[in-house]
Amino acid sequence: MTSLSTKHLLGIKDITLEDINLIFQTADNFKEVINRPIKKVPSLRDVTIANVFFENSTRTKLSFELAEKRLSADVINFSASSSSVKKGESLVDTVSNILAMKVDMVVMRHPNPGAHIHLARHVDCSIINAGDGAHEHPTQALLDAYSLRERVGDLKGLKILIVGDILHSRVALSNVFCLQKLGAEVRVCGPATLIPKHMESLGVKVMLNFEEALKWCDVVNMLRIQMERQDIQYFPTLREYTMQYGLSRELLYKVGKKDIVVMHPGPINRGVEITSDMADSEFSIILDQVENGVAIRMAVLYLLAGDASSN
Ligand code: CP
């Protein structure tokens, strides 16, 4: 197999295990490229990509831009806060105007779940979802699984715990889809108020007791509490949240855990969901996740560019 089964990357739910493996194989090649003294290849020369961000981002935006530049694409960056969206222009009109300037592909982050699905129905280019509200963040899940595979090998049968604000997390949902396709067992843990009701129907067991959940897992993926998406208070105080669900070395020792892989998609709130000591510990692959994001995004862009160059 040399091409993806889809024209867009809207979510992990829509792609196959073969697609994931092809992205990983392609990322292996690009990882080798970006570790050379000359980190650039001409693969996307003459392809123009727009990074359209309606929501803040550090890692995803920079990582896509770097991936595009490493592939020699022409890149334009759009930020909603300084655009005519402020004057009432619709999403489809905004992107259609960008495409009229002979742009071939769009990478978009949007606060509304499903915004990318809506856009893909109205425009004729490949769309890559860089995060849509609390729905999906497919390249994050791909880089997470890729980084984990690099650390532990085959993910089949691996026990992975996602902890924290599952309700508002696009990372959690995309990780569940991706890790299950790769044969891992995924469970979630957090306050009952921050766990969506449909989790069990996805084959994901809910654990409310963090100590018990830590004993069970091989890997723990700690999520940030997304205060900006919370309209009501879901737990009494942050201090109490940290006492019940914060990851620390003391807690690991208390539950008798000697070996674990610690992940976090960022941004980290040090001292809330994870101590600084654990974030920077020998268990942590957090910066590997960021590093691998560039190779994964190069792979996705490269594999979808076949459609782009035929526009
Ligand atoms: N992990 C992640 O999506 O981070 P940013 O919001 O900084 O892109």
PDB file of C-alpha atoms and ligand atoms in Angstrom:
ATOM      1  CA  MET A   1       0.000   0.000   0.000  1.00  0.00           C
ATOM      2  CA  THR A   2       1.451   3.384  -1.025  1.00  0.00           C
ATOM      3  CA  SER A   3      -1.446   5.786  -0.513  1.00  0.00           C
ATOM      4  CA  LEU A   4      -3.999   6.541   2.180  1.00  0.00           C
ATOM      5  CA  SER A   5      -7.589   5.318   1.870  1.00  0.00           C
ATOM      6  CA  THR A   6      -8.838   8.894   2.327  1.00  0.00           C
ATOM      7  CA  LYS A   7      -8.452  12.306   0.680  1.00  0.00           C
ATOM      8  CA  HIS A   8      -8.613  14.142   4.037  1.00  0.00           C
ATOM      9  CA  LEU A   9      -7.422  13.488   7.570  1.00  0.00           C
ATOM     10  CA  LEU A  10     -10.519  14.510   9.517  1.00  0.00           C
ATOM     11  CA  GLY A  11     -10.237  11.986  12.347  1.00  0.00           C
ATOM     12  CA  ILE A  12      -8.672   8.679  13.360  1.00  0.00           C
ATOM     13  CA  LYS A  13     -12.170   7.139  13.393  1.00  0.00           C
ATOM     14  CA  ASP A  14     -12.243   7.359   9.574  1.00  0.00           C
ATOM     15  CA  ILE A  15      -8.842   5.833   8.797  1.00  0.00           C
ATOM     16  CA  THR A  16      -7.760   2.188   8.698  1.00  0.00           C
ATOM     17  CA  LEU A  17      -5.011   0.282  10.492  1.00  0.00           C
ATOM     18  CA  GLU A  18      -3.247   0.075   7.111  1.00  0.00           C
ATOM     19  CA  ASP A  19      -3.378   3.895   6.865  1.00  0.00           C
ATOM     20  CA  ILE A  20      -1.832   4.203  10.341  1.00  0.00           C
ATOM     21  CA  ASN A  21       0.948   1.753   9.513  1.00  0.00           C
ATOM     22  CA  LEU A  22       1.673   3.547   6.230  1.00  0.00           C
ATOM     23  CA  ILE A  23       1.893   6.895   8.066  1.00  0.00           C
ATOM     24  CA  PHE A  24       4.315   5.319  10.591  1.00  0.00           C
ATOM     25  CA  GLN A  25       6.517   3.789   7.845  1.00  0.00           C
ATOM     26  CA  THR A  26       6.621   7.113   6.007  1.00  0.00           C
ATOM     27  CA  ALA A  27       7.386   8.962   9.266  1.00  0.00           C
ATOM     28  CA  ASP A  28      10.320   6.575   9.878  1.00  0.00           C
ATOM     29  CA  ASN A  29      11.852   7.791   6.595  1.00  0.00           C
ATOM     30  CA  PHE A  30      11.218  11.457   7.383  1.00  0.00           C
ATOM     31  CA  LYS A  31      12.592  11.075  10.903  1.00  0.00           C
ATOM     32  CA  GLU A  32      15.843   9.941   9.331  1.00  0.00           C
ATOM     33  CA  VAL A  33      15.745  12.990   7.009  1.00  0.00           C
ATOM     34  CA  ILE A  34      15.239  15.536   9.809  1.00  0.00           C
ATOM     35  CA  ASN A  35      18.186  14.137  11.732  1.00  0.00           C
ATOM     36  CA  ARG A  36      20.537  14.809   8.800  1.00  0.00           C
ATOM     37  CA  PRO A  37      22.625  18.024   8.659  1.00  0.00           C
ATOM     38  CA  ILE A  38      20.466  19.103   5.676  1.00  0.00           C
ATOM     39  CA  LYS A  39      16.933  18.543   6.956  1.00  0.00           C
ATOM     40  CA  LYS A  40      15.015  19.467   3.817  1.00  0.00           C
ATOM     41  CA  VAL A  41      13.657  17.358   0.916  1.00  0.00           C
ATOM     42  CA  PRO A  42      11.961  18.649  -2.266  1.00  0.00           C
ATOM     43  CA  SER A  43       8.892  16.337  -1.953  1.00  0.00           C
ATOM     44  CA  LEU A  44       6.253  19.121  -1.808  1.00  0.00           C
ATOM     45  CA  ARG A  45       7.937  21.707  -4.003  1.00  0.00           C
ATOM     46  CA  ASP A  46       5.179  23.591  -5.914  1.00  0.00           C
ATOM     47  CA  VAL A  47       2.534  22.628  -3.310  1.00  0.00           C
ATOM     48  CA  THR A  48       1.068  25.527  -1.308  1.00  0.00           C
ATOM     49  CA  ILE A  49      -0.378  24.836   2.131  1.00  0.00           C
ATOM     50  CA  ALA A  50      -2.474  27.147   4.320  1.00  0.00           C
ATOM     51  CA  ASN A  51      -2.366  26.730   8.102  1.00  0.00           C
ATOM     52  CA  VAL A  52      -5.743  28.079   9.202  1.00  0.00           C
ATOM     53  CA  PHE A  53      -5.953  28.427  12.978  1.00  0.00           C
ATOM     54  CA  PHE A  54      -9.168  29.640  14.624  1.00  0.00           C
ATOM     55  CA  GLU A  55      -7.843  28.641  18.064  1.00  0.00           C
ATOM     56  CA  ASN A  56      -4.524  29.057  19.889  1.00  0.00           C
ATOM     57  CA  SER A  57      -1.730  26.538  19.407  1.00  0.00           C
ATOM     58  CA  THR A  58       1.980  26.269  20.066  1.00  0.00           C
ATOM     59  CA  ARG A  59       3.030  22.671  19.274  1.00  0.00           C
ATOM     60  CA  THR A  60       0.617  21.771  16.462  1.00  0.00           C
ATOM     61  CA  LYS A  61       0.976  25.033  14.526  1.00  0.00           C
ATOM     62  CA  LEU A  62       4.770  25.168  14.701  1.00  0.00           C
ATOM     63  CA  SER A  63       5.106  21.456  14.032  1.00  0.00           C
ATOM     64  CA  PHE A  64       2.926  21.605  10.890  1.00  0.00           C
ATOM     65  CA  GLU A  65       4.753  24.696   9.651  1.00  0.00           C
ATOM     66  CA  LEU A  66       8.129  23.071  10.191  1.00  0.00           C
ATOM     67  CA  ALA A  67       6.950  19.831   8.537  1.00  0.00           C
ATOM     68  CA  GLU A  68       5.741  21.816   5.502  1.00  0.00           C
ATOM     69  CA  LYS A  69       9.014  23.731   5.241  1.00  0.00           C
ATOM     70  CA  ARG A  70      11.087  20.541   5.611  1.00  0.00           C
ATOM     71  CA  LEU A  71       9.109  19.207   2.611  1.00  0.00           C
ATOM     72  CA  SER A  72       9.798  22.431   0.623  1.00  0.00           C
ATOM     73  CA  ALA A  73       6.110  23.423   0.416  1.00  0.00           C
ATOM     74  CA  ASP A  74       5.091  27.080   0.176  1.00  0.00           C
ATOM     75  CA  VAL A  75       3.323  28.015   3.415  1.00  0.00           C
ATOM     76  CA  ILE A  76       0.839  30.696   4.418  1.00  0.00           C
ATOM     77  CA  ASN A  77      -0.446  31.177   7.950  1.00  0.00           C
ATOM     78  CA  PHE A  78      -3.907  32.441   8.828  1.00  0.00           C
ATOM     79  CA  SER A  79      -4.896  33.464  12.326  1.00  0.00           C
ATOM     80  CA  ALA A  80      -8.592  34.133  12.968  1.00  0.00           C
ATOM     81  CA  SER A  81      -7.905  36.873  15.527  1.00  0.00           C
ATOM     82  CA  SER A  82      -6.368  39.165  12.885  1.00  0.00           C
ATOM     83  CA  SER A  83      -8.646  38.204   9.967  1.00  0.00           C
ATOM     84  CA  SER A  84     -11.940  39.211   8.346  1.00  0.00           C
ATOM     85  CA  VAL A  85     -13.678  36.461  10.352  1.00  0.00           C
ATOM     86  CA  LYS A  86     -13.984  39.299  12.885  1.00  0.00           C
ATOM     87  CA  LYS A  87     -16.149  41.096  10.271  1.00  0.00           C
ATOM     88  CA  GLY A  88     -18.565  38.167  10.033  1.00  0.00           C
ATOM     89  CA  GLU A  89     -17.118  36.152   7.129  1.00  0.00           C
ATOM     90  CA  SER A  90     -18.174  32.470   7.223  1.00  0.00           C
ATOM     91  CA  LEU A  91     -15.772  29.521   7.514  1.00  0.00           C
ATOM     92  CA  VAL A  92     -16.518  28.277   3.986  1.00  0.00           C
ATOM     93  CA  ASP A  93     -16.125  31.791   2.488  1.00  0.00           C
ATOM     94  CA  THR A  94     -12.868  32.328   4.371  1.00  0.00           C
ATOM     95  CA  VAL A  95     -11.331  29.066   3.166  1.00  0.00           C
ATOM     96  CA  SER A  96     -12.744  29.424  -0.381  1.00  0.00           C
ATOM     97  CA  ASN A  97     -11.008  32.816  -0.626  1.00  0.00           C
ATOM     98  CA  ILE A  98      -7.733  31.318   0.593  1.00  0.00           C
ATOM     99  CA  LEU A  99      -8.064  28.510  -1.988  1.00  0.00           C
ATOM    100  CA  ALA A 100      -8.770  31.062  -4.766  1.00  0.00           C
ATOM    101  CA  MET A 101      -5.158  32.212  -4.270  1.00  0.00           C
ATOM    102  CA  LYS A 102      -4.099  28.756  -5.625  1.00  0.00           C
ATOM    103  CA  VAL A 103      -3.616  27.085  -2.274  1.00  0.00           C
ATOM    104  CA  ASP A 104      -3.563  23.260  -2.527  1.00  0.00           C
ATOM    105  CA  MET A 105      -4.114  21.970   1.021  1.00  0.00           C
ATOM    106  CA  VAL A 106      -5.541  23.267   4.276  1.00  0.00           C
ATOM    107  CA  VAL A 107      -4.443  22.420   7.817  1.00  0.00           C
ATOM    108  CA  MET A 108      -7.120  23.747  10.173  1.00  0.00           C
ATOM    109  CA  ARG A 109      -7.732  24.055  13.890  1.00  0.00           C
ATOM    110  CA  HIS A 110     -11.247  25.131  14.866  1.00  0.00           C
ATOM    111  CA  PRO A 111     -13.067  25.318  18.218  1.00  0.00           C
ATOM    112  CA  ASN A 112     -16.241  23.709  16.833  1.00  0.00           C
ATOM    113  CA  PRO A 113     -16.482  19.903  16.641  1.00  0.00           C
ATOM    114  CA  GLY A 114     -17.211  18.838  13.061  1.00  0.00           C
ATOM    115  CA  ALA A 115     -16.064  22.114  11.458  1.00  0.00           C
ATOM    116  CA  HIS A 116     -13.679  20.139   9.217  1.00  0.00           C
ATOM    117  CA  ILE A 117     -16.388  17.711   8.082  1.00  0.00           C
ATOM    118  CA  HIS A 118     -18.552  20.694   7.105  1.00  0.00           C
ATOM    119  CA  LEU A 119     -15.654  22.345   5.263  1.00  0.00           C
ATOM    120  CA  ALA A 120     -14.662  19.156   3.403  1.00  0.00           C
ATOM    121  CA  ARG A 121     -18.185  19.007   1.912  1.00  0.00           C
ATOM    122  CA  HIS A 122     -17.819  22.517   0.469  1.00  0.00           C
ATOM    123  CA  VAL A 123     -14.246  22.807  -0.817  1.00  0.00           C
ATOM    124  CA  ASP A 124     -12.219  20.732  -3.251  1.00  0.00           C
ATOM    125  CA  CYS A 125      -8.866  20.235  -1.521  1.00  0.00           C
ATOM    126  CA  SER A 126      -7.400  17.967   1.151  1.00  0.00           C
ATOM    127  CA  ILE A 127      -8.225  19.110   4.686  1.00  0.00           C
ATOM    128  CA  ILE A 128      -6.128  18.066   7.686  1.00  0.00           C
ATOM    129  CA  ASN A 129      -7.721  18.387  11.092  1.00  0.00           C
ATOM    130  CA  ALA A 130      -5.321  20.031  13.556  1.00  0.00           C
ATOM    131  CA  GLY A 131      -7.963  19.796  16.320  1.00  0.00           C
ATOM    132  CA  ASP A 132     -11.723  20.446  16.296  1.00  0.00           C
ATOM    133  CA  GLY A 133     -13.151  21.392  19.675  1.00  0.00           C
ATOM    134  CA  ALA A 134     -13.507  18.372  21.960  1.00  0.00           C
ATOM    135  CA  HIS A 135     -13.872  16.018  18.972  1.00  0.00           C
ATOM    136  CA  GLU A 136     -10.630  14.792  17.319  1.00  0.00           C
ATOM    137  CA  HIS A 137      -6.941  15.677  17.061  1.00  0.00           C
ATOM    138  CA  PRO A 138      -5.731  12.968  14.676  1.00  0.00           C
ATOM    139  CA  THR A 139      -2.081  13.956  14.215  1.00  0.00           C
ATOM    140  CA  GLN A 140      -1.678  14.165  18.002  1.00  0.00           C
ATOM    141  CA  ALA A 141      -2.925  10.578  18.388  1.00  0.00           C
ATOM    142  CA  LEU A 142      -0.643   9.421  15.564  1.00  0.00           C
ATOM    143  CA  LEU A 143       2.432  11.050  17.081  1.00  0.00           C
ATOM    144  CA  ASP A 144       1.482   9.682  20.526  1.00  0.00           C
ATOM    145  CA  ALA A 145       1.165   6.106  19.258  1.00  0.00           C
ATOM    146  CA  TYR A 146       4.323   6.463  17.137  1.00  0.00           C
ATOM    147  CA  SER A 147       6.329   7.722  20.143  1.00  0.00           C
ATOM    148  CA  LEU A 148       4.993   4.954  22.347  1.00  0.00           C
ATOM    149  CA  ARG A 149       5.859   2.317  19.720  1.00  0.00           C
ATOM    150  CA  GLU A 150       9.369   3.772  19.582  1.00  0.00           C
ATOM    151  CA  ARG A 151       9.708   3.363  23.386  1.00  0.00           C
ATOM    152  CA  VAL A 152       8.038  -0.032  23.955  1.00  0.00           C
ATOM    153  CA  GLY A 153       7.666  -1.749  20.543  1.00  0.00           C
ATOM    154  CA  ASP A 154       4.384  -3.393  19.495  1.00  0.00           C
ATOM    155  CA  LEU A 155       1.344  -1.832  21.186  1.00  0.00           C
ATOM    156  CA  LYS A 156      -0.737  -5.022  20.995  1.00  0.00           C
ATOM    157  CA  GLY A 157      -2.027  -5.869  24.483  1.00  0.00           C
ATOM    158  CA  LEU A 158      -0.430  -2.774  26.056  1.00  0.00           C
ATOM    159  CA  LYS A 159      -2.500  -1.274  28.916  1.00  0.00           C
ATOM    160  CA  ILE A 160      -2.883   2.477  28.430  1.00  0.00           C
ATOM    161  CA  LEU A 161      -4.590   4.820  30.884  1.00  0.00           C
ATOM    162  CA  ILE A 162      -5.756   8.299  29.869  1.00  0.00           C
ATOM    163  CA  VAL A 163      -6.269  10.523  32.914  1.00  0.00           C
ATOM    164  CA  GLY A 164      -8.052  13.806  33.521  1.00  0.00           C
ATOM    165  CA  ASP A 165     -10.476  15.965  31.602  1.00  0.00           C
ATOM    166  CA  ILE A 166     -11.719  13.341  29.124  1.00  0.00           C
ATOM    167  CA  LEU A 167     -14.976  15.243  28.573  1.00  0.00           C
ATOM    168  CA  HIS A 168     -13.323  18.240  26.890  1.00  0.00           C
ATOM    169  CA  SER A 169     -10.440  16.359  25.252  1.00  0.00           C
ATOM    170  CA  ARG A 170     -10.046  15.763  21.518  1.00  0.00           C
ATOM    171  CA  VAL A 171      -6.733  14.043  22.319  1.00  0.00           C
ATOM    172  CA  ALA A 172      -8.517  11.391  24.408  1.00  0.00           C
ATOM    173  CA  LEU A 173     -11.002  10.436  21.689  1.00  0.00           C
ATOM    174  CA  SER A 174      -8.406  10.284  18.885  1.00  0.00           C
ATOM    175  CA  ASN A 175      -6.071   8.289  21.168  1.00  0.00           C
ATOM    176  CA  VAL A 176      -8.827   5.793  21.975  1.00  0.00           C
ATOM    177  CA  PHE A 177      -9.528   5.194  18.251  1.00  0.00           C
ATOM    178  CA  CYS A 178      -5.837   4.992  17.316  1.00  0.00           C
ATOM    179  CA  LEU A 179      -4.637   2.805  20.186  1.00  0.00           C
ATOM    180  CA  GLN A 180      -7.556   0.379  19.855  1.00  0.00           C
ATOM    181  CA  LYS A 181      -6.835   0.000  16.108  1.00  0.00           C
ATOM    182  CA  LEU A 182      -3.243  -0.856  17.077  1.00  0.00           C
ATOM    183  CA  GLY A 183      -4.464  -3.532  19.521  1.00  0.00           C
ATOM    184  CA  ALA A 184      -3.898  -1.757  22.857  1.00  0.00           C
ATOM    185  CA  GLU A 185      -6.350  -1.793  25.776  1.00  0.00           C
ATOM    186  CA  VAL A 186      -7.399   1.724  26.734  1.00  0.00           C
ATOM    187  CA  ARG A 187      -9.030   2.849  29.967  1.00  0.00           C
ATOM    188  CA  VAL A 188      -9.838   6.341  31.205  1.00  0.00           C
ATOM    189  CA  CYS A 189      -9.639   7.782  34.707  1.00  0.00           C
ATOM    190  CA  GLY A 190     -10.804  11.033  36.271  1.00  0.00           C
ATOM    191  CA  PRO A 191     -13.666  12.590  38.209  1.00  0.00           C
ATOM    192  CA  ALA A 192     -17.014  11.101  37.056  1.00  0.00           C
ATOM    193  CA  THR A 193     -18.106  14.603  36.013  1.00  0.00           C
ATOM    194  CA  LEU A 194     -15.247  14.777  33.474  1.00  0.00           C
ATOM    195  CA  ILE A 195     -15.885  11.386  31.831  1.00  0.00           C
ATOM    196  CA  PRO A 196     -18.362  11.367  28.917  1.00  0.00           C
ATOM    197  CA  LYS A 197     -21.237   8.868  29.235  1.00  0.00           C
ATOM    198  CA  HIS A 198     -20.419   7.188  25.880  1.00  0.00           C
ATOM    199  CA  MET A 199     -16.907   6.006  26.906  1.00  0.00           C
ATOM    200  CA  GLU A 200     -17.973   2.443  27.855  1.00  0.00           C
ATOM    201  CA  SER A 201     -19.790   2.087  24.505  1.00  0.00           C
ATOM    202  CA  LEU A 202     -16.395   2.602  22.792  1.00  0.00           C
ATOM    203  CA  GLY A 203     -15.010  -0.407  24.712  1.00  0.00           C
ATOM    204  CA  VAL A 204     -13.180   1.853  27.167  1.00  0.00           C
ATOM    205  CA  LYS A 205     -13.458   0.974  30.862  1.00  0.00           C
ATOM    206  CA  VAL A 206     -13.875   3.912  33.242  1.00  0.00           C
ATOM    207  CA  MET A 207     -11.836   3.897  36.475  1.00  0.00           C
ATOM    208  CA  LEU A 208     -12.522   6.566  39.072  1.00  0.00           C
ATOM    209  CA  ASN A 209      -9.802   5.523  41.526  1.00  0.00           C
ATOM    210  CA  PHE A 210      -6.432   6.761  40.239  1.00  0.00           C
ATOM    211  CA  GLU A 211      -4.332   4.554  42.524  1.00  0.00           C
ATOM    212  CA  GLU A 212      -6.114   1.390  41.303  1.00  0.00           C
ATOM    213  CA  ALA A 213      -5.861   2.574  37.688  1.00  0.00           C
ATOM    214  CA  LEU A 214      -2.118   3.265  38.042  1.00  0.00           C
ATOM    215  CA  LYS A 215      -1.561  -0.272  39.340  1.00  0.00           C
ATOM    216  CA  TRP A 216      -3.330  -1.609  36.216  1.00  0.00           C
ATOM    217  CA  CYS A 217      -1.570   0.331  33.465  1.00  0.00           C
ATOM    218  CA  ASP A 218       1.739   0.138  31.568  1.00  0.00           C
ATOM    219  CA  VAL A 219       1.400   3.667  30.195  1.00  0.00           C
ATOM    220  CA  VAL A 220      -0.230   6.786  31.597  1.00  0.00           C
ATOM    221  CA  ASN A 221      -1.254   9.737  29.412  1.00  0.00           C
ATOM    222  CA  MET A 222      -1.926  12.753  31.643  1.00  0.00           C
ATOM    223  CA  LEU A 223      -4.313  15.407  30.285  1.00  0.00           C
ATOM    224  CA  ARG A 224      -4.648  19.030  31.234  1.00  0.00           C
ATOM    225  CA  ILE A 225      -7.854  20.338  32.804  1.00  0.00           C
ATOM    226  CA  GLN A 226      -9.314  22.486  30.005  1.00  0.00           C
ATOM    227  CA  MET A 227     -10.622  25.412  32.049  1.00  0.00           C
ATOM    228  CA  GLU A 228     -11.274  27.402  28.848  1.00  0.00           C
ATOM    229  CA  ARG A 229     -13.916  24.846  27.726  1.00  0.00           C
ATOM    230  CA  GLN A 230     -15.607  24.477  31.122  1.00  0.00           C
ATOM    231  CA  ASP A 231     -18.816  26.432  31.526  1.00  0.00           C
ATOM    232  CA  ILE A 232     -19.433  25.087  35.057  1.00  0.00           C
ATOM    233  CA  GLN A 233     -17.243  23.854  37.913  1.00  0.00           C
ATOM    234  CA  TYR A 234     -16.683  20.060  37.485  1.00  0.00           C
ATOM    235  CA  PHE A 235     -14.779  19.493  40.759  1.00  0.00           C
ATOM    236  CA  PRO A 236     -14.466  21.441  44.016  1.00  0.00           C
ATOM    237  CA  THR A 237     -10.959  22.988  43.639  1.00  0.00           C
ATOM    238  CA  LEU A 238      -7.801  22.438  41.577  1.00  0.00           C
ATOM    239  CA  ARG A 239      -5.966  21.522  44.788  1.00  0.00           C
ATOM    240  CA  GLU A 240      -8.430  18.723  45.472  1.00  0.00           C
ATOM    241  CA  TYR A 241      -8.206  17.581  41.837  1.00  0.00           C
ATOM    242  CA  THR A 242      -4.404  17.361  42.157  1.00  0.00           C
ATOM    243  CA  MET A 243      -4.688  15.405  45.405  1.00  0.00           C
ATOM    244  CA  GLN A 244      -6.924  12.791  43.722  1.00  0.00           C
ATOM    245  CA  TYR A 245      -5.642  12.683  40.128  1.00  0.00           C
ATOM    246  CA  GLY A 246      -2.206  14.345  40.061  1.00  0.00           C
ATOM    247  CA  LEU A 247       0.754  12.147  39.057  1.00  0.00           C
ATOM    248  CA  SER A 248       3.810  12.289  41.308  1.00  0.00           C
ATOM    249  CA  ARG A 249       6.812  10.069  42.032  1.00  0.00           C
ATOM    250  CA  GLU A 250       5.520   9.587  45.588  1.00  0.00           C
ATOM    251  CA  LEU A 251       2.246   8.196  44.246  1.00  0.00           C
ATOM    252  CA  LEU A 252       4.061   5.827  41.872  1.00  0.00           C
ATOM    253  CA  TYR A 253       6.141   4.493  44.754  1.00  0.00           C
ATOM    254  CA  LYS A 254       3.061   4.269  46.970  1.00  0.00           C
ATOM    255  CA  VAL A 255       1.263   1.992  44.480  1.00  0.00           C
ATOM    256  CA  GLY A 256       4.436  -0.053  44.001  1.00  0.00           C
ATOM    257  CA  LYS A 257       5.004   0.937  40.371  1.00  0.00           C
ATOM    258  CA  LYS A 258       8.625   0.605  39.274  1.00  0.00           C
ATOM    259  CA  ASP A 259       8.229   1.024  35.545  1.00  0.00           C
ATOM    260  CA  ILE A 260       5.752   3.086  33.543  1.00  0.00           C
ATOM    261  CA  VAL A 261       5.705   5.310  30.449  1.00  0.00           C
ATOM    262  CA  VAL A 262       4.465   8.851  31.102  1.00  0.00           C
ATOM    263  CA  MET A 263       2.914  10.860  28.268  1.00  0.00           C
ATOM    264  CA  HIS A 264       1.311  14.287  27.989  1.00  0.00           C
ATOM    265  CA  PRO A 265       0.093  16.060  24.832  1.00  0.00           C
ATOM    266  CA  GLY A 266       0.903  19.518  26.237  1.00  0.00           C
ATOM    267  CA  PRO A 267       0.456  22.208  27.253  1.00  0.00           C
ATOM    268  CA  ILE A 268       1.386  20.985  30.749  1.00  0.00           C
ATOM    269  CA  ASN A 269       0.118  22.620  33.909  1.00  0.00           C
ATOM    270  CA  ARG A 270       3.030  21.636  36.129  1.00  0.00           C
ATOM    271  CA  GLY A 271       1.933  20.960  39.695  1.00  0.00           C
ATOM    272  CA  VAL A 272      -1.699  20.349  38.701  1.00  0.00           C
ATOM    273  CA  GLU A 273      -2.078  17.087  36.685  1.00  0.00           C
ATOM    274  CA  ILE A 274       1.625  16.181  36.932  1.00  0.00           C
ATOM    275  CA  THR A 275       4.583  17.221  39.080  1.00  0.00           C
ATOM    276  CA  SER A 276       7.580  18.819  37.377  1.00  0.00           C
ATOM    277  CA  ASP A 277       9.682  15.925  38.626  1.00  0.00           C
ATOM    278  CA  MET A 278       7.489  13.368  36.794  1.00  0.00           C
ATOM    279  CA  ALA A 279       7.185  15.465  33.620  1.00  0.00           C
ATOM    280  CA  ASP A 280      10.984  15.584  33.344  1.00  0.00           C
ATOM    281  CA  SER A 281      11.619  12.076  34.680  1.00  0.00           C
ATOM    282  CA  GLU A 282      13.216   9.020  33.096  1.00  0.00           C
ATOM    283  CA  PHE A 283       9.658   7.670  32.575  1.00  0.00           C
ATOM    284  CA  SER A 284       8.571  10.637  30.460  1.00  0.00           C
ATOM    285  CA  ILE A 285       8.424  10.624  26.636  1.00  0.00           C
ATOM    286  CA  ILE A 286       6.787  14.061  26.488  1.00  0.00           C
ATOM    287  CA  LEU A 287       9.516  15.755  24.422  1.00  0.00           C
ATOM    288  CA  ASP A 288       9.824  12.663  22.175  1.00  0.00           C
ATOM    289  CA  GLN A 289       6.129  13.195  21.379  1.00  0.00           C
ATOM    290  CA  VAL A 290       6.870  16.785  20.321  1.00  0.00           C
ATOM    291  CA  GLU A 291       9.927  15.752  18.287  1.00  0.00           C
ATOM    292  CA  ASN A 292       8.033  12.973  16.487  1.00  0.00           C
ATOM    293  CA  GLY A 293       5.179  15.350  15.672  1.00  0.00           C
ATOM    294  CA  VAL A 294       7.232  16.857  12.852  1.00  0.00           C
ATOM    295  CA  ALA A 295       7.975  13.499  11.178  1.00  0.00           C
ATOM    296  CA  ILE A 296       4.357  12.335  11.581  1.00  0.00           C
ATOM    297  CA  ARG A 297       3.017  15.567  10.079  1.00  0.00           C
ATOM    298  CA  MET A 298       5.521  15.370   7.219  1.00  0.00           C
ATOM    299  CA  ALA A 299       4.216  11.855   6.529  1.00  0.00           C
ATOM    300  CA  VAL A 300       0.556  12.914   6.580  1.00  0.00           C
ATOM    301  CA  LEU A 301       1.192  15.948   4.355  1.00  0.00           C
ATOM    302  CA  TYR A 302       3.280  13.905   1.921  1.00  0.00           C
ATOM    303  CA  LEU A 303       0.736  11.078   1.678  1.00  0.00           C
ATOM    304  CA  LEU A 304      -2.194  13.455   1.112  1.00  0.00           C
ATOM    305  CA  ALA A 305      -0.272  15.609  -1.360  1.00  0.00           C
ATOM    306  CA  GLY A 306      -1.039  13.267  -4.258  1.00  0.00           C
ATOM    307  CA  ASP A 307      -4.579  14.687  -4.177  1.00  0.00           C
ATOM    308  CA  ALA A 308      -3.270  18.224  -3.655  1.00  0.00           C
ATOM    309  CA  SER A 309      -1.023  18.207  -6.704  1.00  0.00           C
ATOM    310  CA  SER A 310      -3.925  17.065  -8.909  1.00  0.00           C
ATOM    311  CA  ASN A 311      -6.163  20.050  -7.894  1.00  0.00           C
TER     312      ASN A 311
HETATM  313  N1   CP B   1      -0.887  19.210  21.897  1.00  0.00           N
HETATM  314  C1   CP B   1      -1.375  20.315  21.304  1.00  0.00           C
HETATM  315  O1   CP B   1      -2.298  20.245  20.482  1.00  0.00           O
HETATM  316  O2   CP B   1      -0.771  21.463  21.690  1.00  0.00           O
HETATM  317  P1   CP B   1      -1.091  22.918  21.077  1.00  0.00           P
HETATM  318  O3   CP B   1      -2.473  23.286  21.521  1.00  0.00           O
HETATM  319  O4   CP B   1      -0.039  23.824  21.620  1.00  0.00           O
HETATM  320  O5   CP B   1      -1.043  22.796  19.581  1.00  0.00           O
END
